[in-house]
Amino acid sequence: MTTGGADVSGRYPSWPTHGREGANTVLQELADAVRTAQSLFCTARDVERLLAALQVTGNVWELAQRSAVPLLVLYQLLELLRSRRYVRYDGERIELTEHGQRLCQDAHIAPQRVIRCPRCSGRGVDLSVLADVRERFARIAANRPTAVRRYDQAYMVEDATLARVAFLWGQGDLTGKELLIIGDDDLVSVAAALTREPARVVVLEVDQRLIDFINDVARAQDLAIEAVAYDVCQPLPEPYRHRFDTFVCDPSESFGGLTAFLARCLLGLRGQGAAGVFGLSRHEASLQKWHRLQRWLNERSAVITEIRSDFSQYQNWPYVEEMKAWAFLPIRVHPEKPWYQSSLIRVELLDRPQIANEPLSPEIFMDEEAATF
Amino acid sequence: MTTGGADVSGRYPSWPTHGREGANTVLQELADAVRTAQSLFCTARDVERLLAALQVTGNVWELAQRSAVPLLVLYQLLELLRSRRYVRYDGERIELTEHGQRLCQDAHIAPQRVIRCPRCSGRGVDLSVLADVRERFARIAANRPTAVRRYDQAYMVEDATLARVAFLWGQGDLTGKELLIIGDDDLVSVAAALTREPARVVVLEVDQRLIDFINDVARAQDLAIEAVAYDVCQPLPEPYRHRFDTFVCDPSESFGGLTAFLARCLLGLRGQGAAGVFGLSRHEASLQKWHRLQRWLNERSAVITEIRSDFSQYQNWPYVEEMKAWAFLPIRVHPEKPWYQSSLIRVELLDRPQIANEPLSPEIFMDEEAATF
């Protein structure tokens, strides 16, 4: 792109402003249309992110991955962009029209760029510390139970599970620690215990197939893991309260689902100085939900010490056509590569918080942004 | 380390608990002693982090870097540990005594490990996109003004400045954007403008030497930068309010200093969807201060989208003996390598916040954790 016009001082080139302002108005109108029609949180910046991604890919799943726009917002925006002739659907691909290219140009939206370390995929951790674990983990994971919709399962690619363990290790959250993992289709428990660093790993899991699988692996490999049946809608049983140094979870992303998992996890921690990590996507959680969750955590004496975007990628799950978002998908093509990704967030407790431990209704797992359940 | 004892199920080995609990009580007493005597925020986890670092290094500056314990807390803890014979000072080095080693063992504190990608130093970004800029930036930075205490200056190593620009680029906060930089001894403006990606870069800076330096460079290299005199204690002038897409700053870390810089920066942003990055250390900001700042940001419609620890390292500054913390330093040795580091934090606005634009007193730059001013 080139620059044009002159800034207020008249000395340096800058973008022409009136064409840009007109284009910005279009972005704002598109965002407002989604907000009004669908009660989904959407900003002009989301439209910008989508237009940046549309200059790089025409695959609907890669658009989701690259734009970081909530899935249901993305689909509505694509339909709106098509109705206003900024994009056209060409078979399985989505293309910017000339009109759409012009909009990008006027709004000064450049093609999206991924500027991520090629060695660590931007995660920042060194997987070579897990060289021995990696192979053993791969052999174990090859026999894992299939992801099922009933429990909103979708497990991470193996490197993402390993990277999560490496991250915990580097933060001092692994060695000699007692770990609580609520929901573990990712098999973080197995990767963590294979390092022989944790003192103890407890998995609370709703899926009996996973409980059996993890306990069988633990027995066969002599790993310090116990997997126990637990439904997050039930109060956390007494033996698991205020007992752990570190939690790990990857919650369902409705706001109720997030706070259900995190409340049980925080209640499981000993108190001040205990910590934990969880995944949070941009596909099912708008930045408005992120904001709400940050306040929720801060109110519970949890300080956020780390947020690493695009840390975890997920294997495509077999029930893609059954998920809520499928019905809204503008082009019904199956994803060919992993596209769903989440940020890794670490919190540390400044104090032991007051956490309610009530039974919850399964309805908590739905909200207007939840897409995969 | 080895594991011993048995967990409640009796099936798997785990750490013996009674020796551990006694050791944990010692850690808690040490933390409480610092909290009571010095009114500094200190947790048993801080003591643990220091003991983990003490197993790896005896250099007081490397201890600060590796432990992430606030500097003034670290110094008090070292003196306490010495008075209780857990450490001894051997010339310029600090060593765990046998008693101290035993404490680590009983509390199951392993030597601190850095598990960071060797290619990107854990920053996660790919500097190869800046290959052309890098050399030009190095030549320019070689002639930069010296850091002075008067303005609490301490500039980043060049790779950290470049990584910050690469990060902005990957987030879509650079190309075609108008950048506001408040305080720029790091020369982010120069590195950013050398990419030719931003539409405009405005530097508001208190130090006339830097203003002249940056404007001279901009003129000589035809860069879209304007550096203007501005003291953050003064209200943000009208032409800079609600005008920018992206802010960058690296504030003084007293709470008043942090919020002064960030308030001016947020006021400089257009509104919803605009974003910014800043540095925050663990050396001068306890996690309690981090927590307070997160709430402050959330209350101003800013959602935190990224926190990358140890992203920025700083050149040692020439006035180390004049800084507040020097008087408390248990061993008066000069740092030989960069040790001060900060996390990179990115926020994005969900809305245009109400931000006061009052004059502030220079006293805002001091608090009980501020160490370098």
PDB file of N, CA and C in Angstrom, chain A residues 210-250:
ATOM      1  N   LEU A 210     -13.365 -41.540  29.351  1.00  0.00           N
ATOM      2  CA  LEU A 210     -12.093 -40.867  29.627  1.00  0.00           C
ATOM      3  C   LEU A 210     -11.539 -41.247  30.997  1.00  0.00           C
ATOM      4  N   ILE A 211     -12.443 -41.343  31.976  1.00  0.00           N
ATOM      5  CA  ILE A 211     -12.009 -41.744  33.322  1.00  0.00           C
ATOM      6  C   ILE A 211     -11.305 -43.096  33.241  1.00  0.00           C
ATOM      7  N   ASP A 212     -11.942 -44.041  32.563  1.00  0.00           N
ATOM      8  CA  ASP A 212     -11.354 -45.377  32.446  1.00  0.00           C
ATOM      9  C   ASP A 212     -10.043 -45.326  31.669  1.00  0.00           C
ATOM     10  N   PHE A 213     -10.058 -44.584  30.576  1.00  0.00           N
ATOM     11  CA  PHE A 213      -8.850 -44.502  29.743  1.00  0.00           C
ATOM     12  C   PHE A 213      -7.671 -43.952  30.546  1.00  0.00           C
ATOM     13  N   ILE A 214      -7.911 -42.835  31.236  1.00  0.00           N
ATOM     14  CA  ILE A 214      -6.821 -42.188  31.986  1.00  0.00           C
ATOM     15  C   ILE A 214      -6.354 -43.084  33.134  1.00  0.00           C
ATOM     16  N   ASN A 215      -7.295 -43.700  33.845  1.00  0.00           N
ATOM     17  CA  ASN A 215      -6.885 -44.582  34.954  1.00  0.00           C
ATOM     18  C   ASN A 215      -6.137 -45.814  34.443  1.00  0.00           C
ATOM     19  N   ASP A 216      -6.546 -46.323  33.301  1.00  0.00           N
ATOM     20  CA  ASP A 216      -5.838 -47.476  32.721  1.00  0.00           C
ATOM     21  C   ASP A 216      -4.408 -47.088  32.348  1.00  0.00           C
ATOM     22  N   VAL A 217      -4.281 -45.939  31.700  1.00  0.00           N
ATOM     23  CA  VAL A 217      -2.944 -45.465  31.320  1.00  0.00           C
ATOM     24  C   VAL A 217      -2.088 -45.256  32.572  1.00  0.00           C
ATOM     25  N   ALA A 218      -2.690 -44.633  33.579  1.00  0.00           N
ATOM     26  CA  ALA A 218      -1.958 -44.344  34.816  1.00  0.00           C
ATOM     27  C   ALA A 218      -1.452 -45.641  35.458  1.00  0.00           C
ATOM     28  N   ARG A 219      -2.318 -46.662  35.463  1.00  0.00           N
ATOM     29  CA  ARG A 219      -1.927 -47.940  36.060  1.00  0.00           C
ATOM     30  C   ARG A 219      -0.802 -48.570  35.241  1.00  0.00           C
ATOM     31  N   ALA A 220      -0.992 -48.593  33.926  1.00  0.00           N
ATOM     32  CA  ALA A 220      -0.016 -49.271  33.060  1.00  0.00           C
ATOM     33  C   ALA A 220       1.342 -48.570  33.085  1.00  0.00           C
ATOM     34  N   GLN A 221       1.334 -47.231  33.206  1.00  0.00           N
ATOM     35  CA  GLN A 221       2.585 -46.474  33.123  1.00  0.00           C
ATOM     36  C   GLN A 221       3.065 -46.021  34.498  1.00  0.00           C
ATOM     37  N   ASP A 222       2.375 -46.428  35.541  1.00  0.00           N
ATOM     38  CA  ASP A 222       2.728 -46.026  36.896  1.00  0.00           C
ATOM     39  C   ASP A 222       2.805 -44.497  37.030  1.00  0.00           C
ATOM     40  N   LEU A 223       1.717 -43.845  36.640  1.00  0.00           N
ATOM     41  CA  LEU A 223       1.654 -42.385  36.709  1.00  0.00           C
ATOM     42  C   LEU A 223       0.814 -41.947  37.911  1.00  0.00           C
ATOM     43  N   ALA A 224       1.211 -40.802  38.528  1.00  0.00           N
ATOM     44  CA  ALA A 224       0.526 -40.310  39.729  1.00  0.00           C
ATOM     45  C   ALA A 224      -0.762 -39.565  39.383  1.00  0.00           C
ATOM     46  N   ILE A 225      -1.674 -40.251  38.705  1.00  0.00           N
ATOM     47  CA  ILE A 225      -2.958 -39.648  38.314  1.00  0.00           C
ATOM     48  C   ILE A 225      -4.107 -40.447  38.921  1.00  0.00           C
ATOM     49  N   GLU A 226      -5.118 -39.742  39.415  1.00  0.00           N
ATOM     50  CA  GLU A 226      -6.398 -40.389  39.731  1.00  0.00           C
ATOM     51  C   GLU A 226      -7.484 -39.669  38.955  1.00  0.00           C
ATOM     52  N   ALA A 227      -8.230 -40.377  38.163  1.00  0.00           N
ATOM     53  CA  ALA A 227      -9.382 -39.794  37.460  1.00  0.00           C
ATOM     54  C   ALA A 227     -10.658 -40.251  38.161  1.00  0.00           C
ATOM     55  N   VAL A 228     -11.525 -39.280  38.437  1.00  0.00           N
ATOM     56  CA  VAL A 228     -12.707 -39.520  39.256  1.00  0.00           C
ATOM     57  C   VAL A 228     -13.925 -38.941  38.528  1.00  0.00           C
ATOM     58  N   ALA A 229     -15.079 -39.587  38.662  1.00  0.00           N
ATOM     59  CA  ALA A 229     -16.297 -39.091  38.009  1.00  0.00           C
ATOM     60  C   ALA A 229     -16.777 -37.808  38.681  1.00  0.00           C
ATOM     61  N   TYR A 230     -17.047 -36.793  37.868  1.00  0.00           N
ATOM     62  CA  TYR A 230     -17.524 -35.518  38.404  1.00  0.00           C
ATOM     63  C   TYR A 230     -18.193 -34.727  37.291  1.00  0.00           C
ATOM     64  N   ASP A 231     -19.359 -34.187  37.601  1.00  0.00           N
ATOM     65  CA  ASP A 231     -20.085 -33.321  36.673  1.00  0.00           C
ATOM     66  C   ASP A 231     -19.970 -31.900  37.215  1.00  0.00           C
ATOM     67  N   VAL A 232     -19.477 -30.981  36.393  1.00  0.00           N
ATOM     68  CA  VAL A 232     -19.195 -29.617  36.856  1.00  0.00           C
ATOM     69  C   VAL A 232     -20.462 -28.903  37.356  1.00  0.00           C
ATOM     70  N   CYS A 233     -21.638 -29.408  36.978  1.00  0.00           N
ATOM     71  CA  CYS A 233     -22.883 -28.822  37.483  1.00  0.00           C
ATOM     72  C   CYS A 233     -23.121 -29.171  38.956  1.00  0.00           C
ATOM     73  N   GLN A 234     -22.391 -30.134  39.468  1.00  0.00           N
ATOM     74  CA  GLN A 234     -22.529 -30.508  40.880  1.00  0.00           C
ATOM     75  C   GLN A 234     -21.521 -29.729  41.733  1.00  0.00           C
ATOM     76  N   PRO A 235     -21.854 -29.482  43.002  1.00  0.00           N
ATOM     77  CA  PRO A 235     -20.887 -28.824  43.894  1.00  0.00           C
ATOM     78  C   PRO A 235     -19.586 -29.634  43.945  1.00  0.00           C
ATOM     79  N   LEU A 236     -18.473 -28.936  44.142  1.00  0.00           N
ATOM     80  CA  LEU A 236     -17.181 -29.626  44.232  1.00  0.00           C
ATOM     81  C   LEU A 236     -17.133 -30.382  45.557  1.00  0.00           C
ATOM     82  N   PRO A 237     -16.917 -31.702  45.511  1.00  0.00           N
ATOM     83  CA  PRO A 237     -16.913 -32.471  46.767  1.00  0.00           C
ATOM     84  C   PRO A 237     -15.801 -32.007  47.715  1.00  0.00           C
ATOM     85  N   GLU A 238     -16.043 -32.194  48.985  1.00  0.00           N
ATOM     86  CA  GLU A 238     -15.166 -31.680  50.037  1.00  0.00           C
ATOM     87  C   GLU A 238     -13.695 -32.067  49.868  1.00  0.00           C
ATOM     88  N   PRO A 239     -13.375 -33.340  49.515  1.00  0.00           N
ATOM     89  CA  PRO A 239     -11.945 -33.712  49.452  1.00  0.00           C
ATOM     90  C   PRO A 239     -11.145 -32.937  48.406  1.00  0.00           C
ATOM     91  N   TYR A 240     -11.833 -32.218  47.514  1.00  0.00           N
ATOM     92  CA  TYR A 240     -11.112 -31.492  46.460  1.00  0.00           C
ATOM     93  C   TYR A 240     -11.085 -29.985  46.705  1.00  0.00           C
ATOM     94  N   ARG A 241     -11.679 -29.543  47.803  1.00  0.00           N
ATOM     95  CA  ARG A 241     -11.723 -28.095  48.064  1.00  0.00           C
ATOM     96  C   ARG A 241     -10.448 -27.626  48.763  1.00  0.00           C
ATOM     97  N   HIS A 242      -9.910 -26.491  48.325  1.00  0.00           N
ATOM     98  CA  HIS A 242      -8.743 -25.874  48.973  1.00  0.00           C
ATOM     99  C   HIS A 242      -7.597 -26.869  49.146  1.00  0.00           C
ATOM    100  N   ARG A 243      -7.321 -27.624  48.097  1.00  0.00           N
ATOM    101  CA  ARG A 243      -6.422 -28.757  48.263  1.00  0.00           C
ATOM    102  C   ARG A 243      -5.264 -28.727  47.257  1.00  0.00           C
ATOM    103  N   PHE A 244      -5.401 -27.930  46.182  1.00  0.00           N
ATOM    104  CA  PHE A 244      -4.455 -28.028  45.066  1.00  0.00           C
ATOM    105  C   PHE A 244      -3.625 -26.757  44.884  1.00  0.00           C
ATOM    106  N   ASP A 245      -2.450 -26.949  44.229  1.00  0.00           N
ATOM    107  CA  ASP A 245      -1.559 -25.825  43.934  1.00  0.00           C
ATOM    108  C   ASP A 245      -1.853 -25.221  42.573  1.00  0.00           C
ATOM    109  N   THR A 246      -2.333 -26.061  41.660  1.00  0.00           N
ATOM    110  CA  THR A 246      -2.459 -25.661  40.251  1.00  0.00           C
ATOM    111  C   THR A 246      -3.734 -26.262  39.679  1.00  0.00           C
ATOM    112  N   PHE A 247      -4.484 -25.463  38.927  1.00  0.00           N
ATOM    113  CA  PHE A 247      -5.595 -26.062  38.186  1.00  0.00           C
ATOM    114  C   PHE A 247      -5.355 -25.928  36.681  1.00  0.00           C
ATOM    115  N   VAL A 248      -5.993 -26.802  35.958  1.00  0.00           N
ATOM    116  CA  VAL A 248      -5.985 -26.735  34.489  1.00  0.00           C
ATOM    117  C   VAL A 248      -7.396 -27.030  34.036  1.00  0.00           C
ATOM    118  N   CYS A 249      -7.948 -26.197  33.153  1.00  0.00           N
ATOM    119  CA  CYS A 249      -9.213 -26.569  32.528  1.00  0.00           C
ATOM    120  C   CYS A 249      -9.354 -25.906  31.179  1.00  0.00           C
ATOM    121  N   ASP A 250     -10.305 -26.351  30.426  1.00  0.00           N
ATOM    122  CA  ASP A 250     -10.562 -25.837  29.086  1.00  0.00           C
ATOM    123  C   ASP A 250     -12.078 -25.782  28.959  1.00  0.00           C
TER     124      ASP A 250
END
